[in-house]
GROMACS .gro file of N, CA and C in nm:
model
  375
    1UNK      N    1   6.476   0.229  -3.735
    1UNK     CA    2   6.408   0.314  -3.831
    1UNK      C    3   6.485   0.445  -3.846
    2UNK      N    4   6.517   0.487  -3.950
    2UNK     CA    5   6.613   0.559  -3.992
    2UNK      C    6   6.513   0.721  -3.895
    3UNK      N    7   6.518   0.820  -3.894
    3UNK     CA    8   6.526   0.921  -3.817
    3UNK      C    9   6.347   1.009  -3.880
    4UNK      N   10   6.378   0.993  -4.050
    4UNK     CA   11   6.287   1.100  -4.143
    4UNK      C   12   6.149   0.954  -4.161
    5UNK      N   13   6.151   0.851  -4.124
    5UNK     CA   14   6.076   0.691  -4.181
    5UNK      C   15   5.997   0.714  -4.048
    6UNK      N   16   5.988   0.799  -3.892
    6UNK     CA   17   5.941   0.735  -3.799
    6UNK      C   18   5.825   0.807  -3.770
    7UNK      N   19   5.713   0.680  -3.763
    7UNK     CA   20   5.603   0.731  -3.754
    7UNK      C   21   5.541   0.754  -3.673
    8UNK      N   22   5.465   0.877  -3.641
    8UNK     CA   23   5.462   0.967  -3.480
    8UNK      C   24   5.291   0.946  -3.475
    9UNK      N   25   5.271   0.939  -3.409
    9UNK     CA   26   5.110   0.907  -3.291
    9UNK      C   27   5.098   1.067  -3.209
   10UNK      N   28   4.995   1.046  -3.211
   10UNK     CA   29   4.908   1.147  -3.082
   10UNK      C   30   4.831   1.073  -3.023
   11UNK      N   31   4.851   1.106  -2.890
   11UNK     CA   32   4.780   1.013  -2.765
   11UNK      C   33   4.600   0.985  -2.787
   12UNK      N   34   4.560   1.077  -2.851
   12UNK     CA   35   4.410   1.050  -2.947
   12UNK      C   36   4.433   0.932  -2.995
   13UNK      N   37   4.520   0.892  -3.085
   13UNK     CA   38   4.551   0.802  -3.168
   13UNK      C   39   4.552   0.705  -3.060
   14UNK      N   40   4.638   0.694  -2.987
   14UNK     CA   41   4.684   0.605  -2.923
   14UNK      C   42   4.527   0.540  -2.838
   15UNK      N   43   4.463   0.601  -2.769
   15UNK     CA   44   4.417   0.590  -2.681
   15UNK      C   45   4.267   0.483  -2.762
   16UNK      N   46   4.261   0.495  -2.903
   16UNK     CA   47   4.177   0.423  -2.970
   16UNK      C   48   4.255   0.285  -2.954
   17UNK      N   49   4.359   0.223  -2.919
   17UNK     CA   50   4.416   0.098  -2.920
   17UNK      C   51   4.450   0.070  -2.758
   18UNK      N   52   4.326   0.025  -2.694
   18UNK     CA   53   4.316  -0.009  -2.571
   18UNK      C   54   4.225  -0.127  -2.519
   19UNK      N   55   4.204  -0.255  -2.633
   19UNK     CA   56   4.178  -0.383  -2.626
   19UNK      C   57   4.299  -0.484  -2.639
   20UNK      N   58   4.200  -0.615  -2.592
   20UNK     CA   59   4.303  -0.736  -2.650
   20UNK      C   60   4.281  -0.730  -2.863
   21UNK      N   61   4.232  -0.614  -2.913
   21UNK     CA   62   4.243  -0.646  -3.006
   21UNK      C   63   4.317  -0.556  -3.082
   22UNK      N   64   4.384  -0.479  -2.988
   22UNK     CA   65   4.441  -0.406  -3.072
   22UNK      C   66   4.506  -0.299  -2.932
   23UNK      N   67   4.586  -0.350  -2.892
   23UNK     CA   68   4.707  -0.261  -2.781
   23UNK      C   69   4.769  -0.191  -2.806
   24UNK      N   70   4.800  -0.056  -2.774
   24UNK     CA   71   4.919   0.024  -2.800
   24UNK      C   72   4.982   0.066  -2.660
   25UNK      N   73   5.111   0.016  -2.629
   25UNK     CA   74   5.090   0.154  -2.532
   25UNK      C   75   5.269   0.233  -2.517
   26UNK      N   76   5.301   0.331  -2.429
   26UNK     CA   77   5.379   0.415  -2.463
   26UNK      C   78   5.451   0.396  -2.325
   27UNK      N   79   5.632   0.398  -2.417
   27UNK     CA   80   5.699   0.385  -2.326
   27UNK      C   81   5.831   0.486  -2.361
   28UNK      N   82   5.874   0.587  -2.291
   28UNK     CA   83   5.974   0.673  -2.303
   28UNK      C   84   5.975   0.740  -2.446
   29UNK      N   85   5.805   0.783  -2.442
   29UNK     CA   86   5.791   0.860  -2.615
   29UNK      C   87   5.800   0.731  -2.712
   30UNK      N   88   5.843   0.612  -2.735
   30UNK     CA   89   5.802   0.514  -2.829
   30UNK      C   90   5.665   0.474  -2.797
   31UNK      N   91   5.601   0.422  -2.935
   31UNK     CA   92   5.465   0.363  -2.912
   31UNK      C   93   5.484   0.224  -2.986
   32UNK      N   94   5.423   0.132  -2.895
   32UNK     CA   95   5.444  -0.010  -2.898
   32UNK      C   96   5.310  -0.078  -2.951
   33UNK      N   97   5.303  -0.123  -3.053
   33UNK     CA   98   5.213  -0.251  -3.047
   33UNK      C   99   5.211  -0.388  -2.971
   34UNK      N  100   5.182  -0.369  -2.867
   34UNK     CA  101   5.186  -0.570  -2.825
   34UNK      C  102   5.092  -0.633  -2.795
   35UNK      N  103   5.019  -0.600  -2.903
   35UNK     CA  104   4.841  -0.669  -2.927
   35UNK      C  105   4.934  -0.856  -2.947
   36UNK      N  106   5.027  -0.849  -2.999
   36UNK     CA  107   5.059  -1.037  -3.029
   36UNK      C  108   5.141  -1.085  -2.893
   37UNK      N  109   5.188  -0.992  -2.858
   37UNK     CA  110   5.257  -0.962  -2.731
   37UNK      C  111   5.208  -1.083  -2.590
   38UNK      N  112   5.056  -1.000  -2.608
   38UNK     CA  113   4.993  -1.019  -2.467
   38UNK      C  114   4.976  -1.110  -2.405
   39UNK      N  115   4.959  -1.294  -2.464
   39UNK     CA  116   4.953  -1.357  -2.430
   39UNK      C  117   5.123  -1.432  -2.394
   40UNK      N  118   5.211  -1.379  -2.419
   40UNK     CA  119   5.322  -1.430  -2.427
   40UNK      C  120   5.391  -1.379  -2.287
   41UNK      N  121   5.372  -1.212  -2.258
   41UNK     CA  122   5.402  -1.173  -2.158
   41UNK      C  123   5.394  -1.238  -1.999
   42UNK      N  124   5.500  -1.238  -1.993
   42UNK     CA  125   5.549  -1.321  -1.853
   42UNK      C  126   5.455  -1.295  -1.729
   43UNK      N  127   5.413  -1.134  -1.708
   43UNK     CA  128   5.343  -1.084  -1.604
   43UNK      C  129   5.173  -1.130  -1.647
   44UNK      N  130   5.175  -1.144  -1.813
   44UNK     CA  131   5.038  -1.182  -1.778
   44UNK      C  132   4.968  -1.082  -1.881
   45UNK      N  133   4.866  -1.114  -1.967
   45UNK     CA  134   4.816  -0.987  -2.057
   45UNK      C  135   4.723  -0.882  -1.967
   46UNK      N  136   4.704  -0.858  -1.833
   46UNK     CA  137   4.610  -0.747  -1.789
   46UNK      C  138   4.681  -0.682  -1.746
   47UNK      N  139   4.835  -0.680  -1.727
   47UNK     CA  140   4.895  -0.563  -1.725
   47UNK      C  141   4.918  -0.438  -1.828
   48UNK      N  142   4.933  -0.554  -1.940
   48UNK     CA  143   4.967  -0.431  -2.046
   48UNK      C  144   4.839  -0.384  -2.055
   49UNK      N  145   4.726  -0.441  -2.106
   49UNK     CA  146   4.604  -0.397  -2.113
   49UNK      C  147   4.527  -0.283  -1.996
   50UNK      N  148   4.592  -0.313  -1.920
   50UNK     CA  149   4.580  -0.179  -1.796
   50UNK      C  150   4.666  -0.048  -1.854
   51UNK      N  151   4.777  -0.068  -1.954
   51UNK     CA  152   4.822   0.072  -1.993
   51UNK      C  153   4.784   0.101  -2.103
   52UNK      N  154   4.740   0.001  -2.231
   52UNK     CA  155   4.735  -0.008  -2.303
   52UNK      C  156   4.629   0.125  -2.362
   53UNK      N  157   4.641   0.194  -2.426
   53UNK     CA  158   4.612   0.316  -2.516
   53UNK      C  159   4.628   0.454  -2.362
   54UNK      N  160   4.655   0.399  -2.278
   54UNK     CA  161   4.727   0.532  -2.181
   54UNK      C  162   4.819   0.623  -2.242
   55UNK      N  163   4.823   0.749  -2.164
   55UNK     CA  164   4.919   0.819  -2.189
   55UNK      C  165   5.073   0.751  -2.189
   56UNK      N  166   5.111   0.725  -2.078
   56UNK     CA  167   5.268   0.684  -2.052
   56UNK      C  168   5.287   0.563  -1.964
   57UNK      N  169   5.335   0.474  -1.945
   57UNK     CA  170   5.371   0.311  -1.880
   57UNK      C  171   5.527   0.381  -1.842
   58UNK      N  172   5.603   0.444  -1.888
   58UNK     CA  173   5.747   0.441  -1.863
   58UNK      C  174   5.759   0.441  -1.700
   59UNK      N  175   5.675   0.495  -1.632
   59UNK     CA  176   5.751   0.447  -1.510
   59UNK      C  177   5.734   0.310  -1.425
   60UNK      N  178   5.566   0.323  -1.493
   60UNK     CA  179   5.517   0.140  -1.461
   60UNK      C  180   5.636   0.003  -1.503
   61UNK      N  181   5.674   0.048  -1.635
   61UNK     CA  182   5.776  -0.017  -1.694
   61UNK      C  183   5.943  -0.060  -1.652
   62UNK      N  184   5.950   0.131  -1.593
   62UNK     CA  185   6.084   0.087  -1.520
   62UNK      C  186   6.082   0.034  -1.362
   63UNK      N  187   5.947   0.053  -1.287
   63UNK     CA  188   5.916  -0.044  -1.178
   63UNK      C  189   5.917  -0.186  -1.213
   64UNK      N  190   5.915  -0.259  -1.263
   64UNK     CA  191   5.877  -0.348  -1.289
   64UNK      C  192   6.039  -0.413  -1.297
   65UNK      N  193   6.121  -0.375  -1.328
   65UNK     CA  194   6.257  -0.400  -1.303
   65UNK      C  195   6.281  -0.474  -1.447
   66UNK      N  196   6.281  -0.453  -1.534
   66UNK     CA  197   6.268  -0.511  -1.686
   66UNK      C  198   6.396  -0.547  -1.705
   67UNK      N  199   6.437  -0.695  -1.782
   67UNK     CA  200   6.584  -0.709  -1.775
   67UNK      C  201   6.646  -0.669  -1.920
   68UNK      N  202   6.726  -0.648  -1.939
   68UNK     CA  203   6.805  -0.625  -2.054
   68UNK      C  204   6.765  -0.693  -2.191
   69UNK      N  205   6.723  -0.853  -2.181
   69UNK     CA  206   6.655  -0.888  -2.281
   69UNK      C  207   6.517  -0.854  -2.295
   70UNK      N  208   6.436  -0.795  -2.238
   70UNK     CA  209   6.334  -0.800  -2.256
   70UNK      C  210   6.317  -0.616  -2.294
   71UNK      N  211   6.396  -0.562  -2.278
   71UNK     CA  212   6.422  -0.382  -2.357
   71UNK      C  213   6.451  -0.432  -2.518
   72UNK      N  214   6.536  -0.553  -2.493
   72UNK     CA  215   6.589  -0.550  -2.661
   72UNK      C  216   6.447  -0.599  -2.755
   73UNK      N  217   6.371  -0.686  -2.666
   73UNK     CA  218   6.302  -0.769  -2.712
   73UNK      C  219   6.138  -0.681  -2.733
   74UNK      N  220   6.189  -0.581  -2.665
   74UNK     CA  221   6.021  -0.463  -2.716
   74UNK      C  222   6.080  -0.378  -2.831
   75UNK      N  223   6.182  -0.408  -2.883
   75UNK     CA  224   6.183  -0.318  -2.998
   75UNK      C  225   6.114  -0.393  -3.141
   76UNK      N  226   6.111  -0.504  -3.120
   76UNK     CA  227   6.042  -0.544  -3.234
   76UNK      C  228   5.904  -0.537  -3.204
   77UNK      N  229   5.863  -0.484  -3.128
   77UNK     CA  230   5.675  -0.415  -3.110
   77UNK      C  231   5.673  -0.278  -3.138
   78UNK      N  232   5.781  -0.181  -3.121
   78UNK     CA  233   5.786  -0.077  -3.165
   78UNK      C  234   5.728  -0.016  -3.327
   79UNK      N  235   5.635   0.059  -3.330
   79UNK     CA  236   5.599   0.153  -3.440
   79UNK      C  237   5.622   0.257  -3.491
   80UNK      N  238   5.658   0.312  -3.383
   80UNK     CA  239   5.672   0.480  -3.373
   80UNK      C  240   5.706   0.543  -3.257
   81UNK      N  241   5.713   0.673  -3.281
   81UNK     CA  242   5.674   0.748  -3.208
   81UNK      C  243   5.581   0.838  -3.114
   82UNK      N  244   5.570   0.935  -2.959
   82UNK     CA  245   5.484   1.041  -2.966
   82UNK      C  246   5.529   1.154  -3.070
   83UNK      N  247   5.425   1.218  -3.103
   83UNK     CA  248   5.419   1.351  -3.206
   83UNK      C  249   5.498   1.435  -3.121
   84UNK      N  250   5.629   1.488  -3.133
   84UNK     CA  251   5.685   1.600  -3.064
   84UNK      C  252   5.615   1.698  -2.974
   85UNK      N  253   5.468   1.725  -2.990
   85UNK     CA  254   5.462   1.833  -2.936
   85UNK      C  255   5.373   1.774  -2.760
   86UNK      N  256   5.352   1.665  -2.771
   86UNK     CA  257   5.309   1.583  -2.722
   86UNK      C  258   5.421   1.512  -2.601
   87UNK      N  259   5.542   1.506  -2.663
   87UNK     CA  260   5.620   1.409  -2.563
   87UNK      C  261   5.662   1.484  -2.393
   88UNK      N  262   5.615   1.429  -2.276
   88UNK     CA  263   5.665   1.426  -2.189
   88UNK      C  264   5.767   1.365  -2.121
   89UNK      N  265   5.822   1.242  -2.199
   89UNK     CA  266   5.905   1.194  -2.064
   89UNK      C  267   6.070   1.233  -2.073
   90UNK      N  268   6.145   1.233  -1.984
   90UNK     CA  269   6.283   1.260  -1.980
   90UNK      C  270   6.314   1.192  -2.056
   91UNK      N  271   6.452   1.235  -2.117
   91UNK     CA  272   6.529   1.180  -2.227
   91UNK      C  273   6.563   1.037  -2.135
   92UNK      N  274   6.591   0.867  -2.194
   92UNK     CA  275   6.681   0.795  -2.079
   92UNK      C  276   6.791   0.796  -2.066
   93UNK      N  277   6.909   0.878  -2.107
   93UNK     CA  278   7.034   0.912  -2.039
   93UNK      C  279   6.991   0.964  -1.924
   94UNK      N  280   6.913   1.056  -1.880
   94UNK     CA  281   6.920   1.158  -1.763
   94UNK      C  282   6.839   1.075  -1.684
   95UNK      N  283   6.757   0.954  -1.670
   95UNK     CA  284   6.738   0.849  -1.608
   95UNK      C  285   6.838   0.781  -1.556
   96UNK      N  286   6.942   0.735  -1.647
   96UNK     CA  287   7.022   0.618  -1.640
   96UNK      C  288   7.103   0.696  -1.514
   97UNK      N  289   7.173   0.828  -1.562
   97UNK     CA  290   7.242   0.902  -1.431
   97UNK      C  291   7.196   0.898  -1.318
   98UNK      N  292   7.076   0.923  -1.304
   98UNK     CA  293   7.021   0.920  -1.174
   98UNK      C  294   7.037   0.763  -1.140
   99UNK      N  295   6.978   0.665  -1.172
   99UNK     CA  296   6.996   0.501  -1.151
   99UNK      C  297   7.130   0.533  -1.121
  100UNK      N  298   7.222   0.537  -1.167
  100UNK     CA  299   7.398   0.487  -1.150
  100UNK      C  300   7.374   0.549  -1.021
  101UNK      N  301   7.406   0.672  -1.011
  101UNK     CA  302   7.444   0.751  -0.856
  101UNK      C  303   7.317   0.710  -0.773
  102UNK      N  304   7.227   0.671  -0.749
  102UNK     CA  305   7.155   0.633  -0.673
  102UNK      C  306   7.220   0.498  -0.645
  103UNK      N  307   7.207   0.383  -0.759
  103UNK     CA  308   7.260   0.237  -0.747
  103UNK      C  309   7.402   0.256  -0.644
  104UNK      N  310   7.524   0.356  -0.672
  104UNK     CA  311   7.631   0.364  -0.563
  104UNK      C  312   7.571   0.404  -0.477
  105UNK      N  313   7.500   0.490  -0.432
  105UNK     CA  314   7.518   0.562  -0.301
  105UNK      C  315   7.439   0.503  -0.174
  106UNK      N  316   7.356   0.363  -0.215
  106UNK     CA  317   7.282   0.309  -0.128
  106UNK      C  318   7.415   0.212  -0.043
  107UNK      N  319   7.495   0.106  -0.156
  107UNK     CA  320   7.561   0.038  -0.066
  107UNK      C  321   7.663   0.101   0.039
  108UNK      N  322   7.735   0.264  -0.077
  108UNK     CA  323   7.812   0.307  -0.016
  108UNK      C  324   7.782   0.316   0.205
  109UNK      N  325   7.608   0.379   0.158
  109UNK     CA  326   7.541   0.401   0.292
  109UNK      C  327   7.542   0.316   0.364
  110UNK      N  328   7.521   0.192   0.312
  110UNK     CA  329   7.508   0.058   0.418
  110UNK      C  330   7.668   0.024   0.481
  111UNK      N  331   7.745   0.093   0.405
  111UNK     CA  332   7.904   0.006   0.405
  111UNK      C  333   7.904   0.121   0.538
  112UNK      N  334   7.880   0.242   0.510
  112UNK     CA  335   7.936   0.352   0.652
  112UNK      C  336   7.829   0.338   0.771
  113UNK      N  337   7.734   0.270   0.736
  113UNK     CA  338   7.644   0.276   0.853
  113UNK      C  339   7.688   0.160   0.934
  114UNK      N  340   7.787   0.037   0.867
  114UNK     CA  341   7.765  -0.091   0.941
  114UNK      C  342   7.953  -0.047   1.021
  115UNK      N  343   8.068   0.043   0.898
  115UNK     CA  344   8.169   0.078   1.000
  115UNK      C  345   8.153   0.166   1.101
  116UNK      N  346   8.045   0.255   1.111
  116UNK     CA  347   7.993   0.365   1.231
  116UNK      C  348   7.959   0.246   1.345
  117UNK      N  349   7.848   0.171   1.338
  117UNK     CA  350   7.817   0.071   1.417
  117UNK      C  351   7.971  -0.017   1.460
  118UNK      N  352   8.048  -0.058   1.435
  118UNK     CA  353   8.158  -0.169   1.427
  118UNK      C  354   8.236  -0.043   1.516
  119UNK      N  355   8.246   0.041   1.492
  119UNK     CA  356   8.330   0.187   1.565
  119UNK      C  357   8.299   0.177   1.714
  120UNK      N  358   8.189   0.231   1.701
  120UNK     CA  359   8.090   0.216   1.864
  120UNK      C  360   8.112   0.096   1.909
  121UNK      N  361   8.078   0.004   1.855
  121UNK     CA  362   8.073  -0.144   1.972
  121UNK      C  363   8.253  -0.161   1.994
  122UNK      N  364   8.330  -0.121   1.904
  122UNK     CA  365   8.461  -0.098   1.946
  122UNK      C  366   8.537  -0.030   2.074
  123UNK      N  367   8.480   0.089   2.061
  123UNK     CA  368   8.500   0.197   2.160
  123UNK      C  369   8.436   0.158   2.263
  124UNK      N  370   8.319   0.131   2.295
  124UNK     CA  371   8.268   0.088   2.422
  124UNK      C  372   8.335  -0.066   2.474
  125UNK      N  373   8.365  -0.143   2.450
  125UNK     CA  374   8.501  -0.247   2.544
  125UNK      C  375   8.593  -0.157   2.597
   0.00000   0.00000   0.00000
């Protein structure tokens, strides 16, 4: 949707679409319809319906470990937007940074914790 076409919600709004008959719910400032969604969803329709006309799912969403097709595959539920004055969540670049340097720095940890260990049982023979 071109930039001036996108149509913005207030969580009022939103919060009126919190049945199986009519779902909305919000993920990184987009607002999603997946009222057709629900029965199709892999986890099951009482998840979404547990966020459904909530304020925000984005972190429920990125727990959930969502794969690459299934980000591409919520854009065709997409409607809109939150109303600017309204939006809380971090931009997802400044997510994604944190993921990358977190994603390195765990194995890095495991790789120096297992040559620290391999050191010691060395030194002691």
């Amino acid at each position: 949707m071109p930039e001036e076409n996108v149509k913005t919600y207030t969580y009022e709004e939103i919060a009126e679409h919190s049945t199986s008959e009519s779902a909305w719910i919000v993920i990184e400032n987009g607002v999603y319809d997946v009222t057709k969604f629900l029965e199709e969803h892999p986890g099951g329709p009482d998840i979404l319906l547990d966020w459904a006309g909530q304020e925000d799912a984005t972190d429920a969403f990125e727990d959930a470990g969502h794969s690459l097709d299934a980000r591409e595959q919520m854009k065709a539920y997409k409607i809109g937007e939150i109303a600017e004055e309204e939006k809380t969540v971090k931009p997802k670049a400044y997510d994604n940074i944190i993921r990358s340097r977190l994603g390195v720095l765990i194995p890095v940890s495991v790789v120096l914790a297992g040559l620290l260990v391999y050191t010691v049982i060395r030194l002691r023979k």
